[in-house]
Structure formats: structure tokens, C-alpha cells
């Protein structure tokens, strides 16, 4: 789940403490008395818990990521999900407390309570051709639905693409950190190989830096398998709207496909991408030119992106390590198969 150049704040011990469940439930008449509160395994930025009470099961979210943890930002997300749910999209809005509020601030931290949604995560390898079409159509409806409930995106300057000179400096810094590791392991060896490989690749393609792109719609911001729950073959709930924002919408469609349909060796399942992209274009009203520009910008983003290595070597946070082999291989493969990837999204 790429985070591009965005790094999380290191988690402090106080942020890992169990949430104040009893104080929280007092705000929700009818929620029952707490029986258990178990952390949910997935999630890289905020914290989630399965909360069981005498009245049922809930999902409790603790907001700790500084960029999205202020109350006004969370309330805006909640209002968007409530309106999308009213449009018939598979979204689970938060539950209001006794005063109608959906954000509880306790001890200086923000919490939200949701109904527990039974379901499973499914990646692209588990989706049939019909499932790929449903996925693309769903994201297209999310984008058109957000346009309806959020209004026009704010006027802003274009989103600049990565500067090669900055990436070269980052590669040098990461190589220094990798080479200083003692003892070195297989991950370190692969990291050094990929960094050296990427430096050569970027030098060969530095002239292809895309121009800035303006936001043309509202996007979920983090659409990937861990943020979509299925019941059987049907999507049951899109979760984790922390990164809701105004961005070039087709770029989200391309990023999502690059996560759902990447194979362990770092290749994309282009037959599935093609089915997904056709359904997305129909649902979103996007044309081939919009998708082609998005492919170019997301390819460039991947070529310049080392978020998994920055987490490991700069923050000493190993939670993203399992994603590195496929993510790093994809940038190389995508560069080699650029025309085929573009055609899968636009044909």
C-alpha cells in the first residue's frame, strides 16, 4: 500500500496503550458493557480494535497519525461516508454517541466507534474477471459519489512530480544506511541491489519527468485490499477514509490496480487490469487520455519512491518490510513493460 514520500510519525509508547473503553462506551447508550478489546492486525498508521460488549461487536478506531488525527478532519471524513452510504455505496459510517457526535475526544486523543463488519480481504489473485470488473466499477462509483457529496475540489496548484535530483540524494542516503547495518541480512542485500539498480534506471529516464497535475476530483486516498471487505464475491465495506482528499482521480485508479494486481515477482496481471480499468472508465466517465496521463505519473512516482526502505532504515519501523520485494521489483518491470501497462489501462 504505497505511501509515496509520506512517512508516519514514530509510534510512542503512550500511543500503544489500550484505549479507554469504559469511558468511551458511557457516551454510547445501548452499546453495552465491555467484554474484550482486541487489536486488529492490519493498519500501518492508526490503531483499530475489535470491541466486544454485552450488546454486540464493534470496530473501535484510535487516531494517532498526526496529519489526520484532528477532530475537524475526522468529522469531514465521517460526513462524507454518511452521505456515500445514503447513495447506496458499501460504506460503514461511524456510530453517533448520545449527543449525535461521531468523534470522541478522551485524554487528548480522538476515537470513533463503528459497527463490526464481518468480511474478508481479497487481493487481485482471488478475483475472477467479473470480480475485477466489479472492483473497477466500485471505485468509479466512489469517485462520482464523492463529487456529488463533496462538491467541486478546491482550486490549488498542481501536484508536482518527484524531482530526480532529490531522489538521487535519497538513494545515496539510504545506501549509506543499508551499508552501515551490522549484521547484514538478506533484506539488506536486496535493498542495496535495488537501490543501485534504481539509480541506473532513473538516470536513464530522468528526462521523462511528468508535468504537474491538477486535482480533478475527490478520492478515497488509500484504496487497497486491506481497506476493502468482501462477503463472498461482493464488496461489503470500504473502510479507512483517513486520506480522503482532492487529487487527480485516475491516479487513484492506477495506484489501486498496482496494489491489487501485482504478483509476488513484481509483475502486474494485465488481463485483470484491463477488465478493471474498462469498468472504472465506464463508471467514472474517464477517457483513455486521462488514464494514460495517470499511468505516466504513477509509473514515475513508483520509479522515485522508496517508502518501504525509509520506514525501515530511517524510522526503524519494520512493518512495511514484507511489501518491499514486490514493490521494488514492480518499478523495474513497469519501466520495461511501459507500453503494455498503458494499453491495459486505456485499451
Short mmCIF file of N, CA, C and O in Angstrom, two decimals, residues 110-233:
data_model
loop_
_atom_site.label_atom_id
_atom_site.label_comp_id
_atom_site.label_asym_id
_atom_site.label_seq_id
_atom_site.Cartn_x
_atom_site.Cartn_y
_atom_site.Cartn_z
N UNK A 110 -8.41 11.18 19.69
CA UNK A 110 -9.71 11.03 19.03
C UNK A 110 -10.02 9.56 18.77
O UNK A 110 -9.16 8.79 18.32
N UNK A 111 -11.28 9.20 19.04
CA UNK A 111 -11.76 7.83 18.82
C UNK A 111 -13.07 7.90 18.04
O UNK A 111 -13.81 8.87 18.12
N UNK A 112 -13.34 6.80 17.32
CA UNK A 112 -14.62 6.66 16.63
C UNK A 112 -15.05 5.20 16.73
O UNK A 112 -14.21 4.29 16.68
N UNK A 113 -16.36 4.99 16.86
CA UNK A 113 -16.91 3.66 17.01
C UNK A 113 -17.75 3.33 15.78
O UNK A 113 -18.57 4.14 15.34
N UNK A 114 -17.52 2.13 15.24
CA UNK A 114 -18.20 1.69 14.03
C UNK A 114 -18.88 0.34 14.28
O UNK A 114 -18.46 -0.43 15.15
N UNK A 115 -19.90 0.01 13.49
CA UNK A 115 -20.40 -1.36 13.54
C UNK A 115 -19.32 -2.32 13.06
O UNK A 115 -18.52 -1.98 12.19
N UNK A 116 -19.28 -3.50 13.63
CA UNK A 116 -18.32 -4.51 13.18
C UNK A 116 -18.85 -5.14 11.89
O UNK A 116 -19.98 -5.61 11.84
N UNK A 117 -18.02 -5.15 10.84
CA UNK A 117 -18.43 -5.71 9.56
C UNK A 117 -17.72 -7.06 9.38
O UNK A 117 -16.49 -7.11 9.33
N UNK A 118 -18.49 -8.11 9.32
CA UNK A 118 -17.91 -9.42 9.03
C UNK A 118 -17.58 -9.49 7.55
O UNK A 118 -18.42 -9.19 6.70
N UNK A 119 -16.37 -9.87 7.25
CA UNK A 119 -15.93 -9.96 5.87
C UNK A 119 -14.47 -10.33 5.81
O UNK A 119 -13.81 -10.52 6.83
N UNK A 120 -13.96 -10.44 4.61
CA UNK A 120 -12.56 -10.81 4.42
C UNK A 120 -11.96 -9.90 3.36
O UNK A 120 -12.65 -9.32 2.53
N UNK A 121 -10.64 -9.77 3.43
CA UNK A 121 -9.91 -9.02 2.41
C UNK A 121 -9.57 -9.95 1.25
O UNK A 121 -9.26 -11.12 1.45
N UNK A 122 -9.63 -9.41 0.03
CA UNK A 122 -9.30 -10.21 -1.15
C UNK A 122 -8.38 -9.39 -2.04
O UNK A 122 -8.67 -8.23 -2.35
N UNK A 123 -7.25 -9.99 -2.46
CA UNK A 123 -6.39 -9.30 -3.41
C UNK A 123 -6.76 -9.73 -4.83
O UNK A 123 -7.66 -10.55 -5.04
N UNK A 124 -6.06 -9.17 -5.80
CA UNK A 124 -6.42 -9.42 -7.19
C UNK A 124 -6.32 -10.86 -7.61
O UNK A 124 -7.07 -11.32 -8.49
N UNK A 125 -5.40 -11.62 -7.01
CA UNK A 125 -5.26 -13.02 -7.36
C UNK A 125 -6.50 -13.82 -7.01
O UNK A 125 -6.73 -14.90 -7.58
N UNK A 126 -7.31 -13.32 -6.09
CA UNK A 126 -8.52 -14.01 -5.65
C UNK A 126 -9.77 -13.53 -6.39
O UNK A 126 -10.86 -13.99 -6.09
N UNK A 127 -9.60 -12.61 -7.34
CA UNK A 127 -10.74 -12.05 -8.06
C UNK A 127 -10.85 -12.66 -9.45
O UNK A 127 -9.86 -12.76 -10.18
N UNK A 128 -12.06 -13.05 -9.81
CA UNK A 128 -12.34 -13.50 -11.17
C UNK A 128 -12.39 -12.29 -12.09
O UNK A 128 -12.28 -11.13 -11.64
N UNK A 129 -12.57 -12.54 -13.38
CA UNK A 129 -12.71 -11.42 -14.32
C UNK A 129 -13.90 -10.55 -13.92
O UNK A 129 -13.83 -9.31 -13.95
N UNK A 130 -15.00 -11.21 -13.51
CA UNK A 130 -16.15 -10.44 -13.05
C UNK A 130 -15.85 -9.65 -11.80
O UNK A 130 -16.31 -8.52 -11.63
N UNK A 131 -15.06 -10.24 -10.90
CA UNK A 131 -14.67 -9.54 -9.68
C UNK A 131 -13.82 -8.33 -9.99
O UNK A 131 -13.92 -7.29 -9.32
N UNK A 132 -12.95 -8.43 -11.00
CA UNK A 132 -12.13 -7.28 -11.40
C UNK A 132 -13.00 -6.16 -11.94
O UNK A 132 -12.77 -4.98 -11.65
N UNK A 133 -14.00 -6.55 -12.72
CA UNK A 133 -14.93 -5.52 -13.24
C UNK A 133 -15.71 -4.87 -12.11
O UNK A 133 -15.91 -3.65 -12.10
N UNK A 134 -16.15 -5.67 -11.14
CA UNK A 134 -16.89 -5.09 -10.01
C UNK A 134 -16.01 -4.13 -9.23
O UNK A 134 -16.48 -3.08 -8.76
N UNK A 135 -14.74 -4.48 -9.07
CA UNK A 135 -13.83 -3.61 -8.34
C UNK A 135 -13.63 -2.29 -9.05
O UNK A 135 -13.70 -1.21 -8.44
N UNK A 136 -13.37 -2.33 -10.36
CA UNK A 136 -13.19 -1.09 -11.10
C UNK A 136 -14.44 -0.24 -11.11
O UNK A 136 -14.38 0.99 -10.95
N UNK A 137 -15.60 -0.90 -11.28
CA UNK A 137 -16.84 -0.15 -11.26
C UNK A 137 -17.11 0.48 -9.91
O UNK A 137 -17.61 1.61 -9.82
N UNK A 138 -16.76 -0.24 -8.84
CA UNK A 138 -16.96 0.31 -7.49
C UNK A 138 -16.13 1.56 -7.28
O UNK A 138 -16.64 2.58 -6.79
N UNK A 139 -14.85 1.53 -7.66
CA UNK A 139 -14.02 2.72 -7.46
C UNK A 139 -14.53 3.87 -8.32
O UNK A 139 -14.52 5.03 -7.87
N UNK A 140 -14.99 3.57 -9.53
CA UNK A 140 -15.56 4.65 -10.35
C UNK A 140 -16.77 5.27 -9.69
O UNK A 140 -16.95 6.50 -9.72
N UNK A 141 -17.63 4.45 -9.08
CA UNK A 141 -18.81 4.99 -8.39
C UNK A 141 -18.42 5.76 -7.13
O UNK A 141 -19.10 6.73 -6.76
N UNK A 142 -17.35 5.32 -6.46
CA UNK A 142 -16.85 6.10 -5.31
C UNK A 142 -16.46 7.50 -5.76
O UNK A 142 -16.81 8.50 -5.12
N UNK A 143 -15.74 7.59 -6.87
CA UNK A 143 -15.29 8.90 -7.34
C UNK A 143 -16.45 9.79 -7.76
O UNK A 143 -16.48 10.99 -7.42
N UNK A 144 -17.40 9.24 -8.48
CA UNK A 144 -18.55 10.07 -8.87
C UNK A 144 -19.42 10.38 -7.67
O UNK A 144 -19.99 11.48 -7.58
N UNK A 145 -19.51 9.44 -6.72
CA UNK A 145 -20.27 9.71 -5.50
C UNK A 145 -19.64 10.82 -4.67
O UNK A 145 -20.33 11.69 -4.14
N UNK A 146 -18.31 10.79 -4.56
CA UNK A 146 -17.63 11.85 -3.82
C UNK A 146 -17.83 13.20 -4.47
O UNK A 146 -17.97 14.22 -3.79
N UNK A 147 -17.84 13.24 -5.80
CA UNK A 147 -18.11 14.51 -6.48
C UNK A 147 -19.48 15.05 -6.08
O UNK A 147 -19.65 16.26 -5.93
N UNK A 148 -20.45 14.16 -5.88
CA UNK A 148 -21.79 14.60 -5.51
C UNK A 148 -21.85 15.10 -4.07
O UNK A 148 -22.51 16.12 -3.79
N UNK A 149 -21.18 14.40 -3.16
CA UNK A 149 -21.35 14.73 -1.74
C UNK A 149 -20.34 15.77 -1.25
O UNK A 149 -20.58 16.42 -0.24
N UNK A 150 -19.22 15.92 -1.96
CA UNK A 150 -18.18 16.85 -1.52
C UNK A 150 -18.19 18.16 -2.30
O UNK A 150 -17.61 19.14 -1.86
N UNK A 151 -18.79 18.17 -3.48
CA UNK A 151 -18.75 19.37 -4.30
C UNK A 151 -17.46 19.47 -5.07
O UNK A 151 -16.63 18.54 -5.11
N UNK A 152 -17.26 20.60 -5.70
CA UNK A 152 -16.07 20.81 -6.53
C UNK A 152 -14.81 20.78 -5.66
O UNK A 152 -14.80 21.32 -4.55
N UNK A 153 -13.73 20.15 -6.13
CA UNK A 153 -12.48 20.15 -5.36
C UNK A 153 -11.92 21.56 -5.28
O UNK A 153 -12.16 22.39 -6.17
N UNK A 154 -11.20 21.89 -4.21
CA UNK A 154 -10.66 23.24 -4.06
C UNK A 154 -9.64 23.55 -5.14
O UNK A 154 -8.89 22.67 -5.58
N UNK A 155 -9.65 24.80 -5.58
CA UNK A 155 -8.64 25.23 -6.54
C UNK A 155 -7.29 25.25 -5.85
O UNK A 155 -7.15 25.74 -4.74
N UNK A 156 -6.30 24.68 -6.50
CA UNK A 156 -4.97 24.61 -5.89
C UNK A 156 -3.94 24.48 -6.98
O UNK A 156 -4.26 24.23 -8.15
N UNK A 157 -2.69 24.66 -6.60
CA UNK A 157 -1.61 24.47 -7.55
C UNK A 157 -1.48 22.99 -7.89
O UNK A 157 -1.91 22.11 -7.13
N UNK A 158 -0.88 22.69 -9.03
CA UNK A 158 -0.72 21.32 -9.45
C UNK A 158 0.16 20.51 -8.51
O UNK A 158 1.00 21.05 -7.78
N UNK A 159 -0.08 19.20 -8.51
CA UNK A 159 0.74 18.29 -7.71
C UNK A 159 2.02 17.99 -8.47
O UNK A 159 2.00 17.35 -9.52
N UNK A 160 3.14 18.47 -7.96
CA UNK A 160 4.41 18.30 -8.64
C UNK A 160 4.86 16.85 -8.59
O UNK A 160 4.68 16.16 -7.58
N UNK A 161 5.45 16.39 -9.66
CA UNK A 161 6.04 15.05 -9.67
C UNK A 161 7.43 15.10 -9.05
O UNK A 161 8.04 16.17 -8.89
N UNK A 162 7.92 13.94 -8.67
CA UNK A 162 9.21 13.86 -7.96
C UNK A 162 10.35 14.40 -8.81
O UNK A 162 10.37 14.23 -10.04
N UNK A 163 11.28 15.05 -8.15
CA UNK A 163 12.47 15.61 -8.82
C UNK A 163 13.59 14.58 -8.77
O UNK A 163 13.96 14.12 -7.68
N UNK A 164 14.17 14.20 -9.91
CA UNK A 164 15.23 13.19 -9.91
C UNK A 164 16.40 13.53 -9.00
O UNK A 164 16.96 12.65 -8.34
N UNK A 165 16.76 14.80 -8.95
CA UNK A 165 17.92 15.17 -8.12
C UNK A 165 17.65 14.88 -6.64
O UNK A 165 18.56 14.48 -5.90
N UNK A 166 16.40 15.08 -6.21
CA UNK A 166 16.05 14.74 -4.83
C UNK A 166 16.11 13.23 -4.61
O UNK A 166 16.55 12.76 -3.55
N UNK A 167 15.65 12.47 -5.60
CA UNK A 167 15.67 11.02 -5.48
C UNK A 167 17.09 10.49 -5.43
O UNK A 167 17.40 9.57 -4.66
N UNK A 168 17.98 11.05 -6.23
CA UNK A 168 19.38 10.61 -6.19
C UNK A 168 19.99 10.83 -4.81
O UNK A 168 20.73 9.98 -4.29
N UNK A 169 19.66 11.97 -4.19
CA UNK A 169 20.18 12.22 -2.84
C UNK A 169 19.60 11.21 -1.85
O UNK A 169 20.32 10.73 -0.95
N UNK A 170 18.32 10.90 -1.99
CA UNK A 170 17.70 9.91 -1.10
C UNK A 170 18.33 8.54 -1.29
O UNK A 170 18.59 7.83 -0.31
N UNK A 171 18.58 8.15 -2.52
CA UNK A 171 19.23 6.86 -2.78
C UNK A 171 20.58 6.80 -2.09
O UNK A 171 20.93 5.80 -1.45
N UNK A 172 21.36 7.87 -2.21
CA UNK A 172 22.68 7.89 -1.57
C UNK A 172 22.56 7.75 -0.05
O UNK A 172 23.34 7.04 0.59
N UNK A 173 21.57 8.43 0.54
CA UNK A 173 21.38 8.36 1.98
C UNK A 173 20.95 6.95 2.40
O UNK A 173 21.46 6.40 3.39
N UNK A 174 20.04 6.36 1.66
CA UNK A 174 19.59 5.01 2.00
C UNK A 174 20.71 4.00 1.82
O UNK A 174 20.85 3.07 2.63
N UNK A 175 21.50 4.15 0.78
CA UNK A 175 22.64 3.25 0.60
C UNK A 175 23.61 3.35 1.77
O UNK A 175 24.15 2.34 2.24
N UNK A 176 23.83 4.56 2.25
CA UNK A 176 24.72 4.74 3.40
C UNK A 176 24.18 3.99 4.61
O UNK A 176 24.93 3.29 5.32
N UNK A 177 22.86 4.09 4.85
CA UNK A 177 22.25 3.42 6.00
C UNK A 177 22.26 1.91 5.83
O UNK A 177 22.50 1.16 6.79
N UNK A 178 21.99 1.43 4.62
CA UNK A 178 21.99 -0.01 4.37
C UNK A 178 23.39 -0.59 4.60
O UNK A 178 23.56 -1.63 5.26
N UNK A 179 24.39 0.07 4.08
CA UNK A 179 25.76 -0.44 4.18
C UNK A 179 26.30 -0.39 5.61
O UNK A 179 27.24 -1.11 5.95
N UNK A 180 25.71 0.47 6.44
CA UNK A 180 26.16 0.57 7.83
C UNK A 180 25.52 -0.48 8.73
O UNK A 180 25.90 -0.61 9.90
N UNK A 181 24.57 -1.25 8.21
CA UNK A 181 23.87 -2.24 9.03
C UNK A 181 24.80 -3.37 9.45
O UNK A 181 25.53 -3.93 8.63
N UNK A 182 24.75 -3.72 10.72
CA UNK A 182 25.51 -4.85 11.25
C UNK A 182 24.67 -5.58 12.28
O UNK A 182 24.16 -4.95 13.21
N UNK A 183 24.47 -6.88 12.12
CA UNK A 183 24.90 -7.66 10.96
C UNK A 183 23.93 -7.47 9.80
O UNK A 183 22.75 -7.16 10.00
N UNK A 184 24.40 -7.66 8.58
CA UNK A 184 23.55 -7.55 7.40
C UNK A 184 22.78 -8.85 7.20
O UNK A 184 23.26 -9.93 7.55
N UNK A 185 21.58 -8.71 6.62
CA UNK A 185 20.80 -9.91 6.32
C UNK A 185 20.38 -9.88 4.86
O UNK A 185 20.78 -8.99 4.08
N UNK A 186 19.56 -10.84 4.46
CA UNK A 186 19.13 -10.92 3.08
C UNK A 186 18.35 -9.71 2.61
O UNK A 186 18.45 -9.30 1.45
N UNK A 187 17.56 -9.13 3.52
CA UNK A 187 16.82 -7.92 3.17
C UNK A 187 17.79 -6.80 2.81
O UNK A 187 17.59 -6.08 1.83
N UNK A 188 18.82 -6.63 3.61
CA UNK A 188 19.80 -5.57 3.34
C UNK A 188 20.48 -5.78 2.00
O UNK A 188 20.72 -4.81 1.26
N UNK A 189 20.79 -7.01 1.66
CA UNK A 189 21.43 -7.30 0.38
C UNK A 189 20.50 -6.93 -0.77
O UNK A 189 20.93 -6.32 -1.76
N UNK A 190 19.22 -7.31 -0.65
CA UNK A 190 18.27 -6.97 -1.70
C UNK A 190 18.06 -5.47 -1.78
O UNK A 190 17.97 -4.90 -2.88
N UNK A 191 18.00 -4.80 -0.64
CA UNK A 191 17.80 -3.36 -0.63
C UNK A 191 18.95 -2.66 -1.35
O UNK A 191 18.72 -1.75 -2.17
N UNK A 192 20.19 -3.05 -1.08
CA UNK A 192 21.31 -2.41 -1.76
C UNK A 192 21.26 -2.67 -3.26
O UNK A 192 21.50 -1.75 -4.07
N UNK A 193 20.93 -3.90 -3.65
CA UNK A 193 20.82 -4.21 -5.07
C UNK A 193 19.77 -3.35 -5.74
O UNK A 193 20.02 -2.77 -6.82
N UNK A 194 18.59 -3.24 -5.14
CA UNK A 194 17.51 -2.46 -5.75
C UNK A 194 17.84 -0.98 -5.80
O UNK A 194 17.49 -0.28 -6.76
N UNK A 195 18.49 -0.45 -4.78
CA UNK A 195 18.85 0.96 -4.79
C UNK A 195 19.86 1.27 -5.90
O UNK A 195 19.72 2.28 -6.61
N UNK A 196 20.85 0.44 -6.04
CA UNK A 196 21.83 0.65 -7.11
C UNK A 196 21.18 0.50 -8.48
O UNK A 196 21.44 1.28 -9.40
N UNK A 197 20.32 -0.49 -8.61
CA UNK A 197 19.60 -0.72 -9.86
C UNK A 197 18.73 0.47 -10.20
O UNK A 197 18.68 0.93 -11.36
N UNK A 198 18.02 0.98 -9.22
CA UNK A 198 17.09 2.10 -9.45
C UNK A 198 17.84 3.37 -9.83
O UNK A 198 17.35 4.17 -10.63
N UNK A 199 19.02 3.57 -9.26
CA UNK A 199 19.80 4.76 -9.60
C UNK A 199 20.15 4.75 -11.08
O UNK A 199 20.05 5.78 -11.75
N UNK A 200 20.55 3.60 -11.60
CA UNK A 200 20.86 3.48 -13.03
C UNK A 200 19.61 3.70 -13.87
O UNK A 200 19.62 4.42 -14.88
N UNK A 201 18.50 3.11 -13.45
CA UNK A 201 17.25 3.21 -14.19
C UNK A 201 16.76 4.65 -14.22
O UNK A 201 16.31 5.16 -15.26
N UNK A 202 16.82 5.32 -13.08
CA UNK A 202 16.36 6.69 -13.02
C UNK A 202 17.23 7.61 -13.87
O UNK A 202 16.71 8.53 -14.53
N UNK A 203 18.52 7.39 -13.88
CA UNK A 203 19.40 8.21 -14.71
C UNK A 203 19.03 8.07 -16.18
O UNK A 203 19.08 9.05 -16.94
N UNK A 204 18.61 6.88 -16.59
CA UNK A 204 18.26 6.65 -18.00
C UNK A 204 16.93 7.29 -18.37
O UNK A 204 16.68 7.57 -19.55
N UNK A 205 16.07 7.53 -17.37
CA UNK A 205 14.72 8.03 -17.67
C UNK A 205 14.43 9.38 -17.02
O UNK A 205 13.26 9.81 -17.01
N UNK A 206 15.44 10.06 -16.52
CA UNK A 206 15.22 11.33 -15.82
C UNK A 206 14.55 12.37 -16.71
O UNK A 206 13.82 13.25 -16.21
N UNK A 207 14.74 12.29 -18.01
CA UNK A 207 14.15 13.26 -18.93
C UNK A 207 12.65 13.08 -19.09
O UNK A 207 11.98 13.93 -19.69
N UNK A 208 12.09 12.01 -18.52
CA UNK A 208 10.65 11.71 -18.69
C UNK A 208 9.81 12.21 -17.51
O UNK A 208 8.65 11.82 -17.38
N UNK A 209 10.36 13.07 -16.68
CA UNK A 209 9.59 13.57 -15.54
C UNK A 209 8.29 14.22 -16.01
O UNK A 209 8.31 15.15 -16.82
N UNK A 210 7.13 13.77 -15.51
CA UNK A 210 5.85 14.33 -15.96
C UNK A 210 5.63 15.73 -15.39
O UNK A 210 6.17 16.09 -14.35
N UNK A 211 4.79 16.53 -16.06
CA UNK A 211 4.46 17.86 -15.52
C UNK A 211 3.52 17.73 -14.33
O UNK A 211 2.98 16.66 -14.04
N UNK A 212 3.33 18.85 -13.64
CA UNK A 212 2.40 18.88 -12.51
C UNK A 212 0.99 18.57 -12.99
O UNK A 212 0.62 18.88 -14.13
N UNK A 213 0.22 17.94 -12.11
CA UNK A 213 -1.17 17.60 -12.44
C UNK A 213 -2.10 18.26 -11.43
O UNK A 213 -1.82 18.26 -10.22
N UNK A 214 -3.19 18.80 -11.91
CA UNK A 214 -4.17 19.44 -11.03
C UNK A 214 -5.17 18.41 -10.53
O UNK A 214 -5.50 17.44 -11.23
N UNK A 215 -5.65 18.60 -9.30
CA UNK A 215 -6.70 17.73 -8.78
C UNK A 215 -7.97 17.93 -9.60
O UNK A 215 -8.36 19.06 -9.90
N UNK A 216 -8.61 16.83 -9.99
CA UNK A 216 -9.86 16.96 -10.74
C UNK A 216 -10.99 16.18 -10.09
O UNK A 216 -11.99 15.87 -10.72
N UNK A 217 -10.83 15.84 -8.82
CA UNK A 217 -11.90 15.13 -8.13
C UNK A 217 -11.49 14.76 -6.72
O UNK A 217 -10.36 14.98 -6.31
N UNK A 218 -12.44 14.19 -5.98
CA UNK A 218 -12.19 13.70 -4.64
C UNK A 218 -11.90 12.20 -4.69
O UNK A 218 -12.51 11.48 -5.47
N UNK A 219 -10.98 11.75 -3.85
CA UNK A 219 -10.58 10.35 -3.86
C UNK A 219 -10.57 9.80 -2.44
O UNK A 219 -10.43 10.55 -1.46
N UNK A 220 -10.71 8.48 -2.33
CA UNK A 220 -10.58 7.80 -1.04
C UNK A 220 -9.21 8.04 -0.46
O UNK A 220 -9.05 8.28 0.74
N UNK A 221 -8.18 7.93 -1.28
CA UNK A 221 -6.82 8.25 -0.86
C UNK A 221 -5.97 7.08 -0.48
O UNK A 221 -4.75 7.20 -0.41
N UNK A 222 -6.58 5.91 -0.23
CA UNK A 222 -5.80 4.74 0.21
C UNK A 222 -6.57 3.46 -0.13
O UNK A 222 -6.78 2.60 0.72
N UNK A 223 -6.97 3.33 -1.38
CA UNK A 223 -7.83 2.25 -1.82
C UNK A 223 -6.97 1.02 -2.14
O UNK A 223 -6.29 0.97 -3.15
N UNK A 224 -7.00 0.03 -1.27
CA UNK A 224 -6.19 -1.18 -1.45
C UNK A 224 -6.87 -2.34 -0.74
O UNK A 224 -7.89 -2.15 -0.04
N UNK A 225 -6.36 -3.58 -0.88
CA UNK A 225 -7.10 -4.74 -0.36
C UNK A 225 -7.41 -4.70 1.13
O UNK A 225 -8.46 -5.21 1.55
N UNK A 226 -6.54 -4.13 1.96
CA UNK A 226 -6.81 -4.11 3.40
C UNK A 226 -7.88 -3.09 3.77
O UNK A 226 -8.34 -3.07 4.91
N UNK A 227 -8.27 -2.24 2.83
CA UNK A 227 -9.31 -1.25 3.10
C UNK A 227 -10.63 -1.58 2.39
O UNK A 227 -11.49 -0.70 2.24
N UNK A 228 -10.76 -2.84 1.96
CA UNK A 228 -12.00 -3.28 1.33
C UNK A 228 -12.35 -4.67 1.85
O UNK A 228 -11.54 -5.59 1.77
N UNK A 229 -13.53 -4.79 2.43
CA UNK A 229 -14.01 -6.05 2.96
C UNK A 229 -15.03 -6.66 2.01
O UNK A 229 -15.88 -5.95 1.46
N UNK A 230 -14.93 -7.99 1.83
CA UNK A 230 -15.84 -8.73 0.96
C UNK A 230 -16.69 -9.69 1.78
O UNK A 230 -16.23 -10.26 2.77
N UNK A 231 -17.92 -9.89 1.31
CA UNK A 231 -18.72 -11.04 1.71
C UNK A 231 -18.94 -11.87 0.46
O UNK A 231 -19.65 -11.43 -0.45
N UNK A 232 -18.30 -13.02 0.40
CA UNK A 232 -18.35 -13.79 -0.83
C UNK A 232 -17.67 -13.02 -1.94
O UNK A 232 -16.54 -12.54 -1.80
N UNK A 233 -18.35 -12.88 -3.08
CA UNK A 233 -17.76 -12.19 -4.22
C UNK A 233 -18.09 -10.70 -4.24
O UNK A 233 -17.59 -9.97 -5.10
#
